[in-house]
Amino acid sequence: MSLFKSIVNARDLGGIRIGDKTVREGLLLRTAHLHDVSEEDIQKLEKHYHLKRIFDFRTYPESSMQPDQNIPGAEHLLLPTLDVEAEQQTGDAIPDEMWLDLSKHIVRLSFTKLFQEKARNLYPSLVLSEFSQLQYATFLNLILQTEEGAVLWHCSQGKDRTGIGAALILGALGADRETIVKDFDISNESYRPLVLKLCQDVEAAGGGEEEKEVVRAFMGVSVRNFRHALDIIDANWGSIPQYLDEQMGIDENDLKTLRDRYLQYNSSLTFSQA
């Protein structure tokens, strides 16, 4: 059952099992964009979740072409996690209009070296880029400052940039790798019909596994590429908490604050999503 009627790929991290605790429900929300959110769901975010902060990981052009609806009582913060200017300088930037309707172009683009490289490098770039690290550091520090009510973070489809944000939060809360990967992979359930159709189109055009992985990466999520990004964190920093400490200034005291606020003892619950 969807968390909201008008918001795609939306879920509450509440209920995820971490050791002998679970994440508290109603406080940590991840979604796709809020451009088409209904009045009913606006009321739900305001009055049921008491939403305090919205973190928008889209680029400036993305957010201006599909601006979020205003949620009363919630501060909207635009924190672009992709360094578009750096891509423009190297000539690798993709027109924003194409990103908004990528499904029409992805089969053709999946055969290009540019998109094959982008698919492989998207998640590693989000964890290695100093630009991205600064935005995610701001995101985590502002969550630390949000002592009451819910926070919500999103990008366009609520899967890649949003998924990295969720991975950092779950890692900070002490989740193991498979729990983090499981949450990340749930986005594929939201986009599975589209991805299956486009993978069939790739096969019909003569493509193979590499081309289909491009489709999975851009229209769903690539668990293989995501695991590679986690491997990079482990190889360079040893763990997500250590990565957060060294690259984002989130120290042990901050982790304790997050765990005290967002975790609760409840051994009867298992991993679940609303």
PDB file of C-alpha atoms in Angstrom:
ATOM      1  CA  MET A   1       0.000   0.000   0.000  1.00  0.00           C
ATOM      2  CA  SER A   2       1.388   3.393  -1.034  1.00  0.00           C
ATOM      3  CA  LEU A   3       2.216   5.857   1.710  1.00  0.00           C
ATOM      4  CA  PHE A   4       0.616   8.712  -0.272  1.00  0.00           C
ATOM      5  CA  LYS A   5      -1.888   8.698  -3.106  1.00  0.00           C
ATOM      6  CA  SER A   6      -0.178  11.391  -5.171  1.00  0.00           C
ATOM      7  CA  ILE A   7       3.547  10.971  -4.398  1.00  0.00           C
ATOM      8  CA  VAL A   8       5.525   8.337  -6.275  1.00  0.00           C
ATOM      9  CA  ASN A   9       7.995   5.938  -4.621  1.00  0.00           C
ATOM     10  CA  ALA A  10       7.206   7.228  -1.143  1.00  0.00           C
ATOM     11  CA  ARG A  11       8.025   5.377   2.033  1.00  0.00           C
ATOM     12  CA  ASP A  12       8.698   5.779   5.711  1.00  0.00           C
ATOM     13  CA  LEU A  13      11.951   4.337   7.052  1.00  0.00           C
ATOM     14  CA  GLY A  14       9.994   3.564  10.200  1.00  0.00           C
ATOM     15  CA  GLY A  15       9.851  -0.117  11.057  1.00  0.00           C
ATOM     16  CA  ILE A  16      13.251  -1.023   9.625  1.00  0.00           C
ATOM     17  CA  ARG A  17      14.999  -3.384  12.023  1.00  0.00           C
ATOM     18  CA  ILE A  18      18.479  -2.350  13.189  1.00  0.00           C
ATOM     19  CA  GLY A  19      19.901  -4.797  15.696  1.00  0.00           C
ATOM     20  CA  ASP A  20      17.478  -5.085  18.615  1.00  0.00           C
ATOM     21  CA  LYS A  21      15.800  -1.777  17.715  1.00  0.00           C
ATOM     22  CA  THR A  22      13.588  -0.422  14.962  1.00  0.00           C
ATOM     23  CA  VAL A  23      13.406   2.979  13.300  1.00  0.00           C
ATOM     24  CA  ARG A  24      10.605   5.082  14.765  1.00  0.00           C
ATOM     25  CA  GLU A  25       7.693   5.556  12.393  1.00  0.00           C
ATOM     26  CA  GLY A  26       6.532   8.856  10.986  1.00  0.00           C
ATOM     27  CA  LEU A  27       9.826  10.761  11.199  1.00  0.00           C
ATOM     28  CA  LEU A  28      12.056   9.842   8.241  1.00  0.00           C
ATOM     29  CA  LEU A  29      10.306  10.018   4.853  1.00  0.00           C
ATOM     30  CA  ARG A  30      11.822   9.489   1.402  1.00  0.00           C
ATOM     31  CA  THR A  31       9.862  10.224  -1.781  1.00  0.00           C
ATOM     32  CA  ALA A  32       9.916  11.398  -5.372  1.00  0.00           C
ATOM     33  CA  HIS A  33       9.297  15.092  -6.099  1.00  0.00           C
ATOM     34  CA  LEU A  34       6.347  16.968  -4.578  1.00  0.00           C
ATOM     35  CA  HIS A  35       5.270  18.822  -7.718  1.00  0.00           C
ATOM     36  CA  ASP A  36       1.961  16.981  -8.154  1.00  0.00           C
ATOM     37  CA  VAL A  37       1.114  16.363  -4.509  1.00  0.00           C
ATOM     38  CA  SER A  38      -2.622  16.496  -3.801  1.00  0.00           C
ATOM     39  CA  GLU A  39      -4.333  18.636  -1.206  1.00  0.00           C
ATOM     40  CA  GLU A  40      -5.169  15.459   0.722  1.00  0.00           C
ATOM     41  CA  ASP A  41      -1.510  14.476   0.916  1.00  0.00           C
ATOM     42  CA  ILE A  42      -0.458  18.023   1.774  1.00  0.00           C
ATOM     43  CA  GLN A  43      -2.813  17.848   4.742  1.00  0.00           C
ATOM     44  CA  LYS A  44      -1.385  14.451   5.688  1.00  0.00           C
ATOM     45  CA  LEU A  45       2.189  15.755   5.615  1.00  0.00           C
ATOM     46  CA  GLU A  46       1.237  18.812   7.641  1.00  0.00           C
ATOM     47  CA  LYS A  47      -1.123  17.382  10.233  1.00  0.00           C
ATOM     48  CA  HIS A  48      -0.243  13.695  10.531  1.00  0.00           C
ATOM     49  CA  TYR A  49       3.525  13.822  10.081  1.00  0.00           C
ATOM     50  CA  HIS A  50       4.057  17.424  11.282  1.00  0.00           C
ATOM     51  CA  LEU A  51       6.617  17.783   8.505  1.00  0.00           C
ATOM     52  CA  LYS A  52       9.301  20.311   9.424  1.00  0.00           C
ATOM     53  CA  ARG A  53      11.910  20.147   6.662  1.00  0.00           C
ATOM     54  CA  ILE A  54      11.954  19.094   2.995  1.00  0.00           C
ATOM     55  CA  PHE A  55      15.336  18.402   1.402  1.00  0.00           C
ATOM     56  CA  ASP A  56      15.238  18.643  -2.392  1.00  0.00           C
ATOM     57  CA  PHE A  57      18.292  16.992  -3.999  1.00  0.00           C
ATOM     58  CA  ARG A  58      17.391  18.025  -7.565  1.00  0.00           C
ATOM     59  CA  THR A  59      19.356  20.471  -9.682  1.00  0.00           C
ATOM     60  CA  TYR A  60      18.217  24.089  -9.947  1.00  0.00           C
ATOM     61  CA  PRO A  61      16.715  23.562 -13.442  1.00  0.00           C
ATOM     62  CA  GLU A  62      14.935  20.379 -12.349  1.00  0.00           C
ATOM     63  CA  SER A  63      13.371  22.086  -9.362  1.00  0.00           C
ATOM     64  CA  SER A  64      12.350  25.160 -11.360  1.00  0.00           C
ATOM     65  CA  MET A  65      10.677  23.093 -14.110  1.00  0.00           C
ATOM     66  CA  GLN A  66       8.734  20.986 -11.588  1.00  0.00           C
ATOM     67  CA  PRO A  67       8.643  23.027  -8.372  1.00  0.00           C
ATOM     68  CA  ASP A  68       7.503  21.369  -5.152  1.00  0.00           C
ATOM     69  CA  GLN A  69       4.141  22.278  -3.735  1.00  0.00           C
ATOM     70  CA  ASN A  70       4.258  24.308  -0.539  1.00  0.00           C
ATOM     71  CA  ILE A  71       3.696  22.232   2.603  1.00  0.00           C
ATOM     72  CA  PRO A  72       2.497  24.475   5.455  1.00  0.00           C
ATOM     73  CA  GLY A  73       4.856  24.366   8.417  1.00  0.00           C
ATOM     74  CA  ALA A  74       7.715  22.806   6.448  1.00  0.00           C
ATOM     75  CA  GLU A  75      10.900  24.560   5.376  1.00  0.00           C
ATOM     76  CA  HIS A  76      11.927  23.697   1.803  1.00  0.00           C
ATOM     77  CA  LEU A  77      15.673  23.466   1.194  1.00  0.00           C
ATOM     78  CA  LEU A  78      17.188  22.946  -2.233  1.00  0.00           C
ATOM     79  CA  LEU A  79      20.421  20.938  -1.918  1.00  0.00           C
ATOM     80  CA  PRO A  80      21.506  19.844  -5.412  1.00  0.00           C
ATOM     81  CA  THR A  81      23.705  16.780  -5.005  1.00  0.00           C
ATOM     82  CA  LEU A  82      24.842  16.544  -8.638  1.00  0.00           C
ATOM     83  CA  ASP A  83      27.637  18.890  -9.709  1.00  0.00           C
ATOM     84  CA  VAL A  84      26.075  19.973 -13.015  1.00  0.00           C
ATOM     85  CA  GLU A  85      28.655  22.705 -13.610  1.00  0.00           C
ATOM     86  CA  ALA A  86      31.475  20.153 -13.493  1.00  0.00           C
ATOM     87  CA  GLU A  87      29.608  17.998 -16.038  1.00  0.00           C
ATOM     88  CA  GLN A  88      29.102  21.014 -18.289  1.00  0.00           C
ATOM     89  CA  GLN A  89      32.807  21.778 -18.209  1.00  0.00           C
ATOM     90  CA  THR A  90      33.646  18.243 -19.368  1.00  0.00           C
ATOM     91  CA  GLY A  91      30.870  18.218 -21.968  1.00  0.00           C
ATOM     92  CA  ASP A  92      29.067  15.333 -20.240  1.00  0.00           C
ATOM     93  CA  ALA A  93      25.974  17.243 -19.130  1.00  0.00           C
ATOM     94  CA  ILE A  94      22.579  15.983 -20.317  1.00  0.00           C
ATOM     95  CA  PRO A  95      19.911  18.587 -21.225  1.00  0.00           C
ATOM     96  CA  ASP A  96      17.441  19.029 -18.371  1.00  0.00           C
ATOM     97  CA  GLU A  97      14.491  18.614 -20.725  1.00  0.00           C
ATOM     98  CA  MET A  98      15.768  15.139 -21.611  1.00  0.00           C
ATOM     99  CA  TRP A  99      16.068  14.146 -17.933  1.00  0.00           C
ATOM    100  CA  LEU A 100      12.401  15.012 -17.418  1.00  0.00           C
ATOM    101  CA  ASP A 101      11.300  12.502 -20.056  1.00  0.00           C
ATOM    102  CA  LEU A 102      14.258  10.128 -20.165  1.00  0.00           C
ATOM    103  CA  SER A 103      12.137   7.022 -20.771  1.00  0.00           C
ATOM    104  CA  LYS A 104      11.603   8.152 -24.372  1.00  0.00           C
ATOM    105  CA  HIS A 105      15.336   8.236 -25.057  1.00  0.00           C
ATOM    106  CA  ILE A 106      16.900   5.654 -22.739  1.00  0.00           C
ATOM    107  CA  VAL A 107      16.829   2.667 -25.113  1.00  0.00           C
ATOM    108  CA  ARG A 108      18.840   4.569 -27.711  1.00  0.00           C
ATOM    109  CA  LEU A 109      21.107   6.144 -25.097  1.00  0.00           C
ATOM    110  CA  SER A 110      21.793   2.783 -23.432  1.00  0.00           C
ATOM    111  CA  PHE A 111      24.007   1.885 -26.418  1.00  0.00           C
ATOM    112  CA  THR A 112      26.249   4.946 -25.944  1.00  0.00           C
ATOM    113  CA  LYS A 113      29.501   4.872 -24.002  1.00  0.00           C
ATOM    114  CA  LEU A 114      28.537   8.129 -22.268  1.00  0.00           C
ATOM    115  CA  PHE A 115      25.450   6.626 -20.649  1.00  0.00           C
ATOM    116  CA  GLN A 116      27.126   3.324 -19.903  1.00  0.00           C
ATOM    117  CA  GLU A 117      29.812   5.261 -18.016  1.00  0.00           C
ATOM    118  CA  LYS A 118      27.220   7.455 -16.315  1.00  0.00           C
ATOM    119  CA  ALA A 119      25.357   4.370 -15.138  1.00  0.00           C
ATOM    120  CA  ARG A 120      28.523   2.900 -13.619  1.00  0.00           C
ATOM    121  CA  ASN A 121      29.710   6.171 -12.094  1.00  0.00           C
ATOM    122  CA  LEU A 122      26.518   7.790 -10.776  1.00  0.00           C
ATOM    123  CA  TYR A 123      26.555   6.293  -7.287  1.00  0.00           C
ATOM    124  CA  PRO A 124      30.359   6.378  -6.825  1.00  0.00           C
ATOM    125  CA  SER A 125      30.357  10.041  -7.853  1.00  0.00           C
ATOM    126  CA  LEU A 126      27.710  10.832  -5.251  1.00  0.00           C
ATOM    127  CA  VAL A 127      29.858   9.381  -2.467  1.00  0.00           C
ATOM    128  CA  LEU A 128      33.247  10.624  -3.734  1.00  0.00           C
ATOM    129  CA  SER A 129      32.482  14.123  -5.047  1.00  0.00           C
ATOM    130  CA  GLU A 130      33.335  16.908  -2.598  1.00  0.00           C
ATOM    131  CA  PHE A 131      30.374  18.860  -4.000  1.00  0.00           C
ATOM    132  CA  SER A 132      27.970  16.012  -3.203  1.00  0.00           C
ATOM    133  CA  GLN A 133      29.538  15.381   0.196  1.00  0.00           C
ATOM    134  CA  LEU A 134      28.986  19.015   1.169  1.00  0.00           C
ATOM    135  CA  GLN A 135      25.296  18.825   0.249  1.00  0.00           C
ATOM    136  CA  TYR A 136      24.752  15.579   2.099  1.00  0.00           C
ATOM    137  CA  ALA A 137      26.666  16.961   5.085  1.00  0.00           C
ATOM    138  CA  THR A 138      24.286  19.935   5.148  1.00  0.00           C
ATOM    139  CA  PHE A 139      21.348  17.530   4.902  1.00  0.00           C
ATOM    140  CA  LEU A 140      22.533  15.464   7.881  1.00  0.00           C
ATOM    141  CA  ASN A 141      23.436  18.455  10.015  1.00  0.00           C
ATOM    142  CA  LEU A 142      20.013  20.017   9.447  1.00  0.00           C
ATOM    143  CA  ILE A 143      18.355  16.734  10.380  1.00  0.00           C
ATOM    144  CA  LEU A 144      20.358  16.853  13.603  1.00  0.00           C
ATOM    145  CA  GLN A 145      18.869  20.303  14.219  1.00  0.00           C
ATOM    146  CA  THR A 146      15.295  19.078  13.600  1.00  0.00           C
ATOM    147  CA  GLU A 147      14.339  17.962  17.083  1.00  0.00           C
ATOM    148  CA  GLU A 148      10.603  17.521  16.485  1.00  0.00           C
ATOM    149  CA  GLY A 149       8.410  16.415  13.589  1.00  0.00           C
ATOM    150  CA  ALA A 150       9.274  14.610  10.389  1.00  0.00           C
ATOM    151  CA  VAL A 151      11.838  15.304   7.698  1.00  0.00           C
ATOM    152  CA  LEU A 152      11.440  14.368   4.045  1.00  0.00           C
ATOM    153  CA  TRP A 153      14.072  14.148   1.332  1.00  0.00           C
ATOM    154  CA  HIS A 154      13.608  13.591  -2.389  1.00  0.00           C
ATOM    155  CA  CYS A 155      15.004  14.038  -5.872  1.00  0.00           C
ATOM    156  CA  SER A 156      12.999  13.585  -9.080  1.00  0.00           C
ATOM    157  CA  GLN A 157      12.114   9.895  -8.869  1.00  0.00           C
ATOM    158  CA  GLY A 158      13.075   9.343  -5.235  1.00  0.00           C
ATOM    159  CA  LYS A 159      15.553   6.572  -5.977  1.00  0.00           C
ATOM    160  CA  ASP A 160      19.215   7.484  -6.700  1.00  0.00           C
ATOM    161  CA  ARG A 161      20.122  10.730  -4.944  1.00  0.00           C
ATOM    162  CA  THR A 162      17.353  10.048  -2.443  1.00  0.00           C
ATOM    163  CA  GLY A 163      18.588   6.475  -2.024  1.00  0.00           C
ATOM    164  CA  ILE A 164      22.109   7.630  -1.188  1.00  0.00           C
ATOM    165  CA  GLY A 165      20.631   9.988   1.415  1.00  0.00           C
ATOM    166  CA  ALA A 166      18.669   7.104   2.939  1.00  0.00           C
ATOM    167  CA  ALA A 167      21.783   4.914   2.943  1.00  0.00           C
ATOM    168  CA  LEU A 168      23.724   7.551   4.864  1.00  0.00           C
ATOM    169  CA  ILE A 169      20.953   7.907   7.436  1.00  0.00           C
ATOM    170  CA  LEU A 170      20.544   4.157   7.867  1.00  0.00           C
ATOM    171  CA  GLY A 171      24.311   3.763   8.118  1.00  0.00           C
ATOM    172  CA  ALA A 172      24.404   6.482  10.770  1.00  0.00           C
ATOM    173  CA  LEU A 173      21.694   4.624  12.681  1.00  0.00           C
ATOM    174  CA  GLY A 174      23.791   1.450  12.628  1.00  0.00           C
ATOM    175  CA  ALA A 175      22.097  -0.554   9.869  1.00  0.00           C
ATOM    176  CA  ASP A 176      24.114  -3.324   8.240  1.00  0.00           C
ATOM    177  CA  ARG A 177      24.801  -3.460   4.516  1.00  0.00           C
ATOM    178  CA  GLU A 178      21.987  -5.826   3.572  1.00  0.00           C
ATOM    179  CA  THR A 179      19.399  -3.685   5.372  1.00  0.00           C
ATOM    180  CA  ILE A 180      20.662  -0.635   3.484  1.00  0.00           C
ATOM    181  CA  VAL A 181      20.637  -2.483   0.157  1.00  0.00           C
ATOM    182  CA  LYS A 182      17.121  -3.821   0.814  1.00  0.00           C
ATOM    183  CA  ASP A 183      15.753  -0.316   1.343  1.00  0.00           C
ATOM    184  CA  PHE A 184      17.539   0.906  -1.784  1.00  0.00           C
ATOM    185  CA  ASP A 185      16.180  -1.942  -3.892  1.00  0.00           C
ATOM    186  CA  ILE A 186      12.544  -1.228  -2.941  1.00  0.00           C
ATOM    187  CA  SER A 187      12.576   1.576  -5.525  1.00  0.00           C
ATOM    188  CA  ASN A 188      12.685  -1.130  -8.186  1.00  0.00           C
ATOM    189  CA  GLU A 189       9.213  -2.233  -7.089  1.00  0.00           C
ATOM    190  CA  SER A 190       7.852   1.219  -7.930  1.00  0.00           C
ATOM    191  CA  TYR A 191       9.409   1.282 -11.392  1.00  0.00           C
ATOM    192  CA  ARG A 192       9.482  -2.434 -12.268  1.00  0.00           C
ATOM    193  CA  PRO A 193       6.838  -2.429 -15.064  1.00  0.00           C
ATOM    194  CA  LEU A 194       8.572   0.429 -16.888  1.00  0.00           C
ATOM    195  CA  VAL A 195      12.033  -1.111 -16.467  1.00  0.00           C
ATOM    196  CA  LEU A 196      10.879  -4.529 -17.719  1.00  0.00           C
ATOM    197  CA  LYS A 197       9.264  -2.948 -20.783  1.00  0.00           C
ATOM    198  CA  LEU A 198      12.369  -0.911 -21.612  1.00  0.00           C
ATOM    199  CA  CYS A 199      14.689  -3.886 -21.084  1.00  0.00           C
ATOM    200  CA  GLN A 200      12.567  -5.819 -23.583  1.00  0.00           C
ATOM    201  CA  ASP A 201      12.943  -2.911 -26.003  1.00  0.00           C
ATOM    202  CA  VAL A 202      16.709  -3.011 -25.489  1.00  0.00           C
ATOM    203  CA  GLU A 203      16.780  -6.729 -26.301  1.00  0.00           C
ATOM    204  CA  ALA A 204      14.667  -6.146 -29.388  1.00  0.00           C
ATOM    205  CA  ALA A 205      17.211  -3.535 -30.510  1.00  0.00           C
ATOM    206  CA  GLY A 206      20.055  -6.026 -30.107  1.00  0.00           C
ATOM    207  CA  GLY A 207      21.275  -4.946 -26.699  1.00  0.00           C
ATOM    208  CA  GLY A 208      22.581  -7.119 -23.905  1.00  0.00           C
ATOM    209  CA  GLU A 209      23.231  -6.984 -20.180  1.00  0.00           C
ATOM    210  CA  GLU A 210      25.325  -3.805 -20.272  1.00  0.00           C
ATOM    211  CA  GLU A 211      22.620  -1.882 -22.091  1.00  0.00           C
ATOM    212  CA  LYS A 212      19.927  -3.240 -19.758  1.00  0.00           C
ATOM    213  CA  GLU A 213      21.994  -2.163 -16.770  1.00  0.00           C
ATOM    214  CA  VAL A 214      21.817   1.398 -18.106  1.00  0.00           C
ATOM    215  CA  VAL A 215      18.023   1.111 -18.154  1.00  0.00           C
ATOM    216  CA  ARG A 216      17.986  -0.277 -14.611  1.00  0.00           C
ATOM    217  CA  ALA A 217      20.299   2.483 -13.402  1.00  0.00           C
ATOM    218  CA  PHE A 218      18.318   5.372 -14.854  1.00  0.00           C
ATOM    219  CA  MET A 219      14.716   4.125 -14.837  1.00  0.00           C
ATOM    220  CA  GLY A 220      14.947   1.943 -11.717  1.00  0.00           C
ATOM    221  CA  VAL A 221      17.988   1.441  -9.497  1.00  0.00           C
ATOM    222  CA  SER A 222      21.076  -0.659 -10.116  1.00  0.00           C
ATOM    223  CA  VAL A 223      21.760  -2.692  -6.992  1.00  0.00           C
ATOM    224  CA  ARG A 224      25.032  -3.851  -8.540  1.00  0.00           C
ATOM    225  CA  ASN A 225      26.266  -0.275  -8.965  1.00  0.00           C
ATOM    226  CA  PHE A 226      24.994   0.668  -5.514  1.00  0.00           C
ATOM    227  CA  ARG A 227      26.931  -2.183  -3.902  1.00  0.00           C
ATOM    228  CA  HIS A 228      30.005  -0.920  -5.745  1.00  0.00           C
ATOM    229  CA  ALA A 229      29.538   2.521  -4.153  1.00  0.00           C
ATOM    230  CA  LEU A 230      29.277   0.895  -0.713  1.00  0.00           C
ATOM    231  CA  ASP A 231      32.457  -1.067  -1.502  1.00  0.00           C
ATOM    232  CA  ILE A 232      34.200   2.230  -2.241  1.00  0.00           C
ATOM    233  CA  ILE A 233      33.138   3.630   1.132  1.00  0.00           C
ATOM    234  CA  ASP A 234      34.345   0.499   2.932  1.00  0.00           C
ATOM    235  CA  ALA A 235      37.656   0.440   1.035  1.00  0.00           C
ATOM    236  CA  ASN A 236      38.446   4.097   1.722  1.00  0.00           C
ATOM    237  CA  TRP A 237      36.887   4.693   5.141  1.00  0.00           C
ATOM    238  CA  GLY A 238      36.009   1.291   6.595  1.00  0.00           C
ATOM    239  CA  SER A 239      32.322   2.002   7.234  1.00  0.00           C
ATOM    240  CA  ILE A 240      29.569   4.534   6.638  1.00  0.00           C
ATOM    241  CA  PRO A 241      29.890   5.997  10.183  1.00  0.00           C
ATOM    242  CA  GLN A 242      33.615   6.537   9.634  1.00  0.00           C
ATOM    243  CA  TYR A 243      32.914   8.069   6.218  1.00  0.00           C
ATOM    244  CA  LEU A 244      30.397  10.425   7.820  1.00  0.00           C
ATOM    245  CA  ASP A 245      32.919  11.415  10.472  1.00  0.00           C
ATOM    246  CA  GLU A 246      35.870  12.044   8.178  1.00  0.00           C
ATOM    247  CA  GLN A 247      34.085  13.543   5.164  1.00  0.00           C
ATOM    248  CA  MET A 248      31.044  15.238   6.687  1.00  0.00           C
ATOM    249  CA  GLY A 249      31.933  15.981  10.296  1.00  0.00           C
ATOM    250  CA  ILE A 250      29.207  13.733  11.739  1.00  0.00           C
ATOM    251  CA  ASP A 251      30.922  12.441  14.867  1.00  0.00           C
ATOM    252  CA  GLU A 252      30.066   9.882  17.556  1.00  0.00           C
ATOM    253  CA  ASN A 253      28.028  12.405  19.545  1.00  0.00           C
ATOM    254  CA  ASP A 254      25.983  13.193  16.442  1.00  0.00           C
ATOM    255  CA  LEU A 255      25.409   9.501  15.781  1.00  0.00           C
ATOM    256  CA  LYS A 256      24.212   9.042  19.361  1.00  0.00           C
ATOM    257  CA  THR A 257      21.805  11.955  18.924  1.00  0.00           C
ATOM    258  CA  LEU A 258      20.374  10.430  15.749  1.00  0.00           C
ATOM    259  CA  ARG A 259      20.068   6.962  17.282  1.00  0.00           C
ATOM    260  CA  ASP A 260      18.428   8.246  20.454  1.00  0.00           C
ATOM    261  CA  ARG A 261      15.925  10.230  18.405  1.00  0.00           C
ATOM    262  CA  TYR A 262      15.075   7.790  15.638  1.00  0.00           C
ATOM    263  CA  LEU A 263      15.503   4.313  17.148  1.00  0.00           C
ATOM    264  CA  GLN A 264      13.376   2.469  19.662  1.00  0.00           C
ATOM    265  CA  TYR A 265      13.495  -0.932  21.343  1.00  0.00           C
ATOM    266  CA  ASN A 266      10.908  -3.271  19.892  1.00  0.00           C
ATOM    267  CA  SER A 267      12.122  -6.811  19.299  1.00  0.00           C
ATOM    268  CA  SER A 268       8.774  -7.993  17.928  1.00  0.00           C
ATOM    269  CA  LEU A 269       8.974  -5.942  14.726  1.00  0.00           C
ATOM    270  CA  THR A 270      10.652  -7.055  11.511  1.00  0.00           C
ATOM    271  CA  PHE A 271      11.785  -5.128   8.472  1.00  0.00           C
ATOM    272  CA  SER A 272       8.734  -3.573   6.877  1.00  0.00           C
ATOM    273  CA  GLN A 273       7.771  -0.639   4.765  1.00  0.00           C
ATOM    274  CA  ALA A 274       4.474   1.231   4.630  1.00  0.00           C
TER     275      ALA A 274
END
